[in-house]
Amino acid sequence: MKADILLGLQWGDEGKGKIVDVLAPKYDIVARFQGGPNAGHTLEFDGHKHVLRSIPSGVFAGGSRVNVIGNGVVLDPVLFRAEAEQLEADGVDLHSILKISKKAHLIMPTHRLLDAAGERAKGASKIGTTGKGIGPTYTDKVSRRGLRIGDTVQPDFDARYQSARDAHIETLEAFGASPAGTPEFAAMEKEWLDAIEYLRGYDLIDSEHFVNKELDGGRSILCEGAQGTMLDVDFGSYPFVTSSNTVAAGACTGLGLAPGRIGRVYGIFKAYCTRVGSGPFPTELFDETGATIRNIGHEYGAVTGRERRCGWLDLVALRYAVMINGATHLIMMKSDVLDGFDTIKVCTAYRMPDGSITTDFPFSVGNNAEGAGIAEPIYEELPGWRTVLSSARSEEELPEAFRNYVAYIEQKLGVPVAVISVGPDREETIIRH
Ligand code: GDP
Ligand code: IMO
Ligand code: MG
């Protein structure tokens, strides 16, 4: 058996949660491999909406399916507890279907404070993080001073926690933001330590052994990405990125799967682009069209409620993402949002400052937090379909102009579109291959 991966090809929020929930019945295991509560994955079915942050989107698929939080994830016990308790209130028996890697790193209360202090210090050039402590936690991981889930059951855990916390407080003091001795911090710390106790009640495992043995035994795995390729720490628009490898290779390191164990790579993208936070975004629309896409697509962050920046589909960035991930199948989301447009623009190349034209994603497409242009998008304009897509349940019901649009994208990217999503609900999905 091979493990399949589903990951974002753009700047996150492509609809990963929805499609993992749709595909989960085909898999025995769903596993998260990176990121943390910066993710907000929305699932809709039976008239209800659920937003998952750290817990895999396979938890509603029922059966004996196991969900795994892999070693590449960073977990905030307080947010995990709130999310888990909500799921249990919704009738999900999480304790019996969730396993957590002992090697996943812990987000501490001081990591969140460091995230906020770092952003404040950057001023206008801030990254616009989700404020969940993601950067500082991965920094500690790479600096070899992080705390892991497996440490919570060791006798010296309290001492190790205190020593890590004290080091963070020293750094916060340098930022002029020391929380030491305040009642607010004491309350945060107590809530965190209580949540650690709650976390100990879960099945904490050596997940690299688990996933490999399950594959050996013929069980199937779907690896669920968070964020998107253009937020990858190596290949995204650095430094306006997240702090993990969001690309397919991240599933290998974030779960302990050798490259040869990977099967399909599902790359998911919206029929347009969005971005939350700062950083370059060549096809961003500042006009009425951008506002229309935002309103029709409800483009507001699932975690922070922030307005998402909106723009036309960027095939230069998408082709790059397909290459980096080795996407074998594409999944196209939110096409229904473009139903009302007479024509639809697609960026096929960038004009660079020296006048040259490139279709290969360059080293830099913008040089500041607003992403002020280095790369100027060159567009092709395609006919719109001006038909309501959301009622379609089979390919035959899709209008010809839309099918031509899909064929155009497939031809430009050289990869087939296997799934088309025409609405937020589980049912509003067309599986082609
Ligand atoms: P994720 O982070 O990749 O899981 O994506 P988010 O959940 O943050 O954002 C996707 C948003 O689009 C959610 O509000 C979904 O309910 C919604 N959505 C997903 N697919 C579709 C679709 O095909 N059409 C429309 N209109 N909305 C969709
Ligand atoms: P999902 O999984 C969209 C963005 C933040 C910020 C940058 C760094 O729902 O697609 P961080 O808190 O990770 O240090 O922030 O990354 N970001 C996301 N944008 N969707 C996400 O997750 C994101 N997770 C982080 O807005 O620009
Ligand atoms: Mg999201």
Coordinates of C-alpha atoms and ligand atoms in Angstrom, one line a residue:
M1 CA 0.0 0.0 0.0
K2 CA 1.1 3.6 -0.7
A3 CA 0.1 6.7 1.2
D4 CA -1.7 9.4 -0.8
I5 CA -1.2 13.1 -0.1
L6 CA -3.7 16.0 -0.4
L7 CA -2.2 19.4 -0.2
G8 CA -2.8 23.1 -1.1
L9 CA -1.2 24.4 -4.3
Q10 CA -1.8 28.1 -3.5
W11 CA -1.6 30.3 -0.3
G12 CA -3.9 28.1 1.9
D13 CA -7.6 27.9 2.3
E14 CA -8.1 26.0 -1.0
G15 CA -10.7 23.8 0.6
K16 CA -8.5 21.0 1.9
G17 CA -10.8 20.2 4.8
K18 CA -13.8 19.7 2.6
I19 CA -12.1 17.3 0.2
V20 CA -10.3 15.3 2.9
D21 CA -13.8 14.7 4.4
V22 CA -15.1 13.7 1.0
L23 CA -12.2 11.3 0.3
A24 CA -11.8 9.9 3.8
P25 CA -14.3 7.0 3.4
K26 CA -11.8 5.6 0.8
Y27 CA -9.0 5.5 3.3
D28 CA -8.3 3.6 6.6
I29 CA -6.2 6.4 8.1
V30 CA -6.1 10.2 7.7
A31 CA -2.9 11.9 9.0
R32 CA -1.8 15.5 9.4
F33 CA 1.9 16.0 8.8
Q34 CA 2.7 19.7 9.4
G35 CA 1.4 23.0 10.6
G36 CA -0.7 23.5 13.7
P37 CA -3.7 25.6 14.8
N38 CA -2.7 28.2 12.2
A39 CA -4.8 25.9 9.9
G40 CA -8.6 26.3 9.7
H41 CA -10.2 23.5 7.7
T42 CA -13.9 23.8 7.1
L43 CA -16.2 20.9 6.6
E44 CA -19.9 21.2 5.8
F45 CA -22.5 18.5 5.7
D46 CA -26.1 17.9 7.0
G47 CA -26.6 21.7 7.3
H48 CA -23.7 22.0 9.8
K49 CA -20.3 23.6 9.5
H50 CA -17.2 22.4 11.4
V51 CA -13.8 24.1 11.5
L52 CA -10.8 21.9 12.4
R53 CA -7.4 23.3 13.3
S54 CA -5.1 20.6 14.5
I55 CA -7.3 17.5 14.3
P56 CA -7.4 15.7 10.9
S57 CA -10.5 16.1 8.7
G58 CA -11.2 12.4 8.7
V59 CA -12.9 12.5 12.1
F60 CA -16.4 12.8 10.7
A61 CA -16.1 9.9 8.2
G62 CA -17.1 7.3 10.8
G63 CA -16.2 3.6 10.8
S64 CA -13.0 2.4 12.4
R65 CA -10.9 5.0 10.6
V66 CA -7.9 6.2 12.6
N67 CA -6.8 9.8 12.5
V68 CA -3.1 10.6 13.3
I69 CA -1.4 13.9 14.3
G70 CA 2.1 13.3 12.9
N71 CA 5.5 14.3 14.2
G72 CA 5.7 17.2 11.9
V73 CA 2.8 19.0 13.5
V74 CA 3.0 21.5 16.3
L75 CA 0.2 21.2 18.9
D76 CA -1.2 23.7 21.3
P77 CA -2.7 21.6 24.1
V78 CA -5.2 24.4 25.1
L79 CA -6.5 24.8 21.5
F80 CA -6.4 21.1 21.0
R81 CA -8.5 20.5 24.1
A82 CA -11.1 23.1 23.0
E83 CA -11.3 21.5 19.6
A84 CA -11.5 18.0 21.0
E85 CA -14.2 18.8 23.5
Q86 CA -16.3 20.4 20.8
L87 CA -16.0 17.3 18.7
E88 CA -16.9 15.1 21.6
A89 CA -19.9 17.3 22.2
D90 CA -20.8 16.8 18.5
G91 CA -20.9 13.1 19.1
V92 CA -17.4 12.1 17.9
D93 CA -15.7 9.6 20.1
L94 CA -12.3 11.2 19.6
H95 CA -10.4 9.2 22.2
S96 CA -11.0 6.0 20.3
I97 CA -10.1 7.3 16.8
L98 CA -7.2 9.7 17.3
K99 CA -3.5 8.9 17.8
I100 CA -0.9 11.6 18.4
S101 CA 2.8 11.3 17.6
K102 CA 5.1 11.5 20.7
K103 CA 7.5 13.4 18.4
A104 CA 5.1 16.3 17.6
H105 CA 6.2 19.5 19.3
L106 CA 4.3 21.5 21.9
I107 CA 3.3 25.1 21.5
M108 CA 3.7 26.8 24.8
P109 CA 1.9 30.0 26.0
T110 CA 5.2 31.9 25.7
H111 CA 5.4 30.8 22.0
R112 CA 2.2 32.7 21.4
L113 CA 3.6 35.8 23.2
L114 CA 6.8 35.5 21.2
D115 CA 4.9 35.4 18.0
A116 CA 3.0 38.5 18.9
A117 CA 6.1 40.4 20.1
G118 CA 8.0 39.4 16.9
E119 CA 5.2 40.7 14.8
R120 CA 5.0 44.0 16.7
A121 CA 8.7 44.5 16.4
K122 CA 8.5 44.1 12.6
G123 CA 6.0 46.9 12.3
A124 CA 5.0 47.6 8.7
S125 CA 7.0 44.6 7.5
K126 CA 5.1 42.1 9.7
I127 CA 4.2 38.7 8.3
G128 CA 0.6 38.9 9.4
T129 CA 0.9 35.5 11.2
T130 CA -2.1 33.8 12.7
G131 CA -0.7 34.6 16.2
K132 CA -0.7 30.9 17.2
G133 CA 3.0 30.7 18.1
I134 CA 3.8 28.7 15.0
G135 CA 7.1 30.4 14.1
P136 CA 8.6 30.4 17.6
T137 CA 7.7 26.7 18.1
Y138 CA 9.3 25.5 14.9
T139 CA 12.3 27.8 15.7
D140 CA 12.7 26.0 19.0
K141 CA 12.4 22.6 17.2
V142 CA 15.2 23.4 14.8
S143 CA 17.2 25.0 17.6
R144 CA 17.0 21.7 19.5
R145 CA 15.3 23.1 22.6
G146 CA 11.7 22.3 21.9
L147 CA 9.4 20.2 24.1
R148 CA 7.6 17.2 22.5
I149 CA 4.4 15.4 23.3
G150 CA 6.4 12.4 24.5
D151 CA 8.2 14.5 27.0
T152 CA 4.9 15.2 28.9
V153 CA 5.0 11.7 30.3
Q154 CA 8.6 11.9 31.5
P155 CA 9.4 12.6 35.2
D156 CA 11.4 15.7 34.4
F157 CA 8.7 17.4 32.3
D158 CA 7.8 20.1 34.7
A159 CA 11.5 21.2 35.1
R160 CA 12.0 21.1 31.3
Y161 CA 8.9 23.2 30.8
Q162 CA 10.0 25.8 33.4
S163 CA 13.4 26.0 31.9
A164 CA 12.0 26.6 28.4
R165 CA 9.5 29.1 29.7
D166 CA 12.2 31.0 31.5
A167 CA 14.3 31.2 28.4
H168 CA 11.3 32.6 26.5
I169 CA 10.6 35.1 29.2
E170 CA 14.2 36.4 28.9
T171 CA 13.6 37.0 25.2
L172 CA 10.3 38.6 25.8
E173 CA 12.0 41.0 28.3
A174 CA 14.3 42.1 25.5
F175 CA 11.2 42.9 23.4
G176 CA 9.9 44.9 26.5
A177 CA 6.9 42.4 26.8
S178 CA 7.6 40.3 29.9
P179 CA 4.6 38.5 31.2
A180 CA 6.4 37.2 34.3
G181 CA 4.4 37.6 37.5
T182 CA 1.2 38.8 35.9
P183 CA -2.1 37.1 36.9
E184 CA -3.0 36.8 33.2
F185 CA 0.2 34.8 32.5
A186 CA -0.4 32.7 35.6
A187 CA -3.9 31.9 34.3
M188 CA -2.6 31.0 30.8
E189 CA 0.0 28.8 32.3
K190 CA -2.5 26.9 34.5
E191 CA -4.8 26.4 31.6
W192 CA -1.9 25.0 29.6
L193 CA -0.7 22.6 32.3
D194 CA -4.3 21.4 32.8
A195 CA -4.6 20.9 29.0
I196 CA -1.3 18.8 29.1
E197 CA -3.0 16.6 31.7
Y198 CA -6.0 16.3 29.3
L199 CA -3.6 15.4 26.4
R200 CA -2.1 12.6 28.4
G201 CA -5.5 10.9 28.2
Y202 CA -5.0 10.3 24.4
D203 CA -3.2 7.5 22.6
L204 CA 0.4 9.0 22.4
I205 CA 2.3 6.8 19.9
D206 CA 5.4 6.3 17.8
S207 CA 3.5 7.3 14.7
E208 CA 6.3 6.5 12.3
H209 CA 6.1 2.9 13.3
F210 CA 2.3 2.9 13.2
V211 CA 1.9 4.4 9.7
N212 CA 4.6 2.1 8.2
K213 CA 3.2 -1.0 9.8
E214 CA -0.4 -0.1 8.7
L215 CA 0.8 0.3 5.1
D216 CA 2.6 -3.1 5.4
G217 CA -0.6 -4.6 6.5
G218 CA -2.5 -3.3 3.5
R219 CA -4.2 -0.3 5.1
S220 CA -4.5 2.9 3.1
I221 CA -3.5 6.4 4.3
L222 CA -4.4 9.9 3.2
C223 CA -2.0 12.6 4.4
E224 CA -3.7 15.9 4.9
G225 CA -1.6 19.1 4.3
A226 CA -2.1 22.4 5.9
Q227 CA -1.4 25.9 4.5
G228 CA -0.3 25.8 0.9
T229 CA 2.7 25.5 -1.4
M230 CA 3.2 29.2 -1.7
L231 CA 3.5 29.4 2.1
D232 CA 6.2 26.7 2.3
V233 CA 9.3 27.8 4.2
D234 CA 11.6 26.8 1.3
F235 CA 9.5 27.4 -1.8
G236 CA 7.0 30.0 -0.8
S237 CA 7.3 33.8 -0.9
Y238 CA 9.9 33.9 1.8
P239 CA 9.9 35.5 4.4
F240 CA 6.1 35.8 4.1
V241 CA 5.6 32.1 4.7
T242 CA 4.8 29.8 7.5
S243 CA 7.5 27.9 9.3
S244 CA 7.0 24.3 8.0
N245 CA 7.4 22.4 4.7
T246 CA 3.8 22.4 3.4
V247 CA 4.9 20.5 0.2
A248 CA 4.7 16.8 -0.6
A249 CA 8.1 16.2 0.9
G250 CA 6.7 17.4 4.2
A251 CA 4.5 14.3 4.3
C252 CA 7.7 12.2 4.3
T253 CA 9.4 14.0 7.1
G254 CA 6.2 14.8 9.0
L255 CA 5.1 11.2 9.2
G256 CA 8.2 9.2 8.7
L257 CA 7.2 7.9 5.3
A258 CA 10.0 7.1 2.8
P259 CA 9.5 8.7 -0.7
G260 CA 8.8 5.3 -2.3
R261 CA 5.8 4.9 0.0
I262 CA 4.0 7.9 -1.5
G263 CA 1.3 7.1 -4.2
R264 CA -1.0 9.9 -5.5
V265 CA -0.4 13.5 -4.8
Y266 CA -3.7 15.4 -4.9
G267 CA -3.0 19.1 -5.5
I268 CA -5.9 21.3 -4.6
F269 CA -6.6 24.9 -5.9
K270 CA -9.3 27.4 -6.1
A271 CA -10.5 28.7 -9.5
Y272 CA -9.0 32.0 -8.4
C273 CA -6.4 33.0 -5.7
T274 CA -6.6 34.2 -2.1
R275 CA -4.0 35.1 0.4
V276 CA -4.3 36.0 4.1
G277 CA -1.6 38.1 5.8
S278 CA 1.2 40.0 4.1
G279 CA 3.5 39.2 1.2
P280 CA 3.6 39.4 -2.6
F281 CA 0.6 38.3 -4.6
P282 CA 1.0 39.1 -8.3
T283 CA -2.6 38.7 -9.4
E284 CA -4.2 40.5 -6.4
L285 CA -7.2 42.6 -7.4
F286 CA -7.8 45.9 -5.5
D287 CA -10.9 46.8 -7.4
E288 CA -14.6 45.9 -7.5
T289 CA -13.8 42.5 -9.0
G290 CA -11.7 41.5 -6.0
A291 CA -14.4 42.7 -3.6
T292 CA -17.0 40.7 -5.6
I293 CA -14.9 37.5 -5.4
R294 CA -14.5 38.1 -1.6
N295 CA -18.2 38.5 -1.0
I296 CA -19.4 35.7 -3.2
G297 CA -16.7 33.3 -2.0
H298 CA -17.0 34.4 1.7
E299 CA -13.3 34.9 1.7
Y300 CA -12.7 35.6 5.4
G301 CA -10.2 33.6 7.5
A302 CA -11.6 30.5 9.2
V303 CA -9.1 31.1 12.1
T304 CA -8.7 34.9 12.5
G305 CA -11.8 36.2 10.6
R306 CA -9.4 38.4 8.6
E307 CA -10.4 39.5 5.0
R308 CA -8.7 37.3 2.5
R309 CA -7.0 39.2 -0.4
C310 CA -8.4 38.0 -3.7
G311 CA -7.2 37.8 -7.2
W312 CA -7.3 35.9 -10.5
L313 CA -5.9 32.4 -11.0
D314 CA -2.1 32.5 -11.3
L315 CA -1.0 29.6 -13.6
V316 CA 2.7 30.6 -13.2
A317 CA 2.6 30.0 -9.4
L318 CA 0.3 26.9 -9.9
R319 CA 2.6 25.3 -12.4
Y320 CA 5.5 25.8 -10.0
A321 CA 3.4 24.2 -7.2
V322 CA 2.5 21.2 -9.4
M323 CA 6.2 20.7 -10.2
I324 CA 7.5 21.0 -6.5
N325 CA 4.8 18.6 -5.3
G326 CA 4.7 16.2 -8.2
A327 CA 1.0 16.5 -8.2
T328 CA -0.6 13.5 -10.0
H329 CA -4.2 14.7 -9.7
L330 CA -5.7 18.2 -9.4
I331 CA -8.8 19.2 -7.4
M332 CA -10.5 22.4 -8.5
M333 CA -12.5 24.3 -5.9
K334 CA -15.0 27.2 -5.7
S335 CA -15.6 27.4 -9.5
D336 CA -19.2 28.4 -8.5
V337 CA -17.9 31.7 -7.1
L338 CA -17.1 32.8 -10.7
D339 CA -20.6 31.9 -12.1
G340 CA -21.6 35.5 -12.6
F341 CA -18.6 36.7 -14.6
D342 CA -18.8 37.4 -18.4
T343 CA -15.1 36.7 -18.8
I344 CA -12.5 35.2 -16.5
K345 CA -8.9 36.1 -16.5
V346 CA -6.0 33.7 -16.0
C347 CA -2.4 34.8 -15.5
T348 CA -0.2 32.8 -17.8
A349 CA 3.2 34.6 -17.5
Y350 CA 4.9 37.4 -15.6
R351 CA 6.6 40.5 -17.1
M352 CA 9.7 41.2 -15.0
P353 CA 11.2 44.6 -14.3
D354 CA 13.9 44.2 -17.1
G355 CA 11.0 43.6 -19.6
S356 CA 11.6 39.9 -19.9
I357 CA 8.6 37.6 -19.8
T358 CA 8.8 34.4 -17.8
T359 CA 6.5 31.4 -17.2
D360 CA 8.9 30.0 -14.6
F361 CA 8.1 31.2 -11.1
P362 CA 11.0 33.5 -10.3
F363 CA 13.2 34.0 -7.1
S364 CA 11.1 37.0 -6.1
V365 CA 7.7 38.3 -7.2
G366 CA 7.5 41.2 -4.8
N367 CA 9.7 42.9 -2.3
N368 CA 7.7 44.1 0.7
A369 CA 4.8 43.2 3.0
E370 CA 2.3 44.6 0.5
G371 CA 4.0 42.7 -2.2
A372 CA 4.6 45.7 -4.3
G373 CA 5.1 44.5 -7.8
I374 CA 8.2 43.0 -9.2
A375 CA 6.2 40.5 -11.4
E376 CA 3.5 42.0 -13.5
P377 CA 0.9 39.4 -14.5
I378 CA 0.1 38.8 -18.1
Y379 CA -3.5 37.6 -18.6
E380 CA -5.4 35.5 -21.0
E381 CA -9.2 36.1 -20.9
L382 CA -11.6 33.2 -21.2
P383 CA -15.4 33.2 -21.7
G384 CA -17.4 32.8 -18.5
W385 CA -20.2 30.2 -18.2
R386 CA -22.9 32.4 -16.6
T387 CA -24.7 29.3 -15.2
V388 CA -25.2 28.3 -11.6
L389 CA -22.7 25.4 -11.1
S390 CA -23.7 24.5 -7.5
S391 CA -26.6 22.2 -8.5
A392 CA -24.5 20.1 -10.9
R393 CA -23.7 16.6 -9.5
S394 CA -22.1 15.1 -12.7
E395 CA -19.8 16.2 -15.4
E396 CA -22.6 16.1 -18.0
E397 CA -24.5 18.7 -16.1
L398 CA -21.6 21.2 -16.4
P399 CA -21.9 23.9 -19.1
E400 CA -19.6 23.7 -22.1
A401 CA -17.9 27.0 -21.4
F402 CA -16.9 25.7 -17.9
R403 CA -15.7 22.4 -19.3
N404 CA -13.6 24.3 -21.8
Y405 CA -12.2 26.3 -18.8
V406 CA -11.2 23.1 -17.0
A407 CA -9.7 21.6 -20.2
Y408 CA -7.6 24.8 -20.6
I409 CA -6.2 24.5 -17.1
E410 CA -5.4 20.8 -17.5
Q411 CA -3.6 21.6 -20.8
K412 CA -1.6 24.4 -19.2
L413 CA -0.6 22.3 -16.1
G414 CA -0.3 18.9 -17.8
V415 CA -2.2 17.2 -15.0
P416 CA -5.9 16.0 -15.0
V417 CA -8.5 17.6 -12.8
A418 CA -9.9 14.6 -10.9
V419 CA -12.4 16.4 -8.7
I420 CA -14.5 19.6 -9.1
S421 CA -16.1 21.3 -6.2
V422 CA -19.1 23.5 -6.8
G423 CA -20.1 24.4 -3.3
P424 CA -19.1 24.1 0.4
D425 CA -21.2 21.0 1.2
R426 CA -19.8 17.5 1.0
E427 CA -22.5 16.7 -1.6
E428 CA -21.5 19.6 -3.9
T429 CA -18.7 17.6 -5.4
I430 CA -18.1 16.0 -8.8
I431 CA -15.6 13.1 -8.8
R432 CA -14.3 12.7 -12.4
H433 CA -11.6 10.0 -12.1
Ligands
GDP1 P1 -8.8 24.8 3.9 O1 -8.0 25.6 4.9 O2 -8.0 24.5 2.7 O3 -9.5 23.6 4.5 O4 -10.0 25.8 3.4 P2 -10.9 26.7 4.3 O5 -11.9 25.9 5.0 O6 -10.1 27.6 5.2 O7 -11.6 27.6 3.2 C1 -12.4 27.1 2.2 C2 -13.8 27.8 2.3 O8 -14.5 27.6 1.2 C3 -14.6 27.2 3.4 O9 -15.4 28.2 4.0 C4 -15.4 26.2 2.7 O10 -16.7 25.9 3.3 C5 -15.6 26.8 1.4 N1 -15.7 26.0 0.2 C6 -15.0 24.8 0.0 N2 -15.3 24.4 -1.3 C7 -16.1 25.2 -1.9 C8 -16.7 25.4 -3.2 O11 -16.5 24.5 -4.1 N3 -17.5 26.4 -3.4 C9 -17.8 27.4 -2.4 N4 -18.6 28.4 -2.7 N5 -17.2 27.3 -1.2 C10 -16.4 26.3 -0.9
IMO2 P1 -5.0 26.5 6.1 O1 -4.5 25.1 6.5 C1 -4.1 30.6 4.9 C2 -0.5 32.4 6.7 C3 -0.7 33.5 7.7 C4 0.6 34.3 7.5 C5 1.6 33.2 7.3 C6 2.4 32.9 8.5 O2 -6.3 26.8 6.7 O3 -4.9 26.6 4.6 P2 1.8 31.5 10.7 O4 0.8 31.8 11.8 O5 1.7 30.2 10.1 O6 3.2 31.8 11.2 O7 1.5 32.6 9.6 O8 0.9 32.1 6.8 N1 -1.3 31.2 7.1 C7 -2.3 30.7 6.4 N2 -3.0 31.3 5.4 N3 -4.4 29.4 5.4 C8 -3.7 28.8 6.4 O9 -4.0 27.5 6.8 C9 -2.7 29.5 7.0 N4 -1.8 29.2 8.0 C10 -0.9 30.2 8.0 O10 -1.9 34.3 7.4 O11 0.5 35.0 6.2
MG3 MG -8.2 27.4 6.0

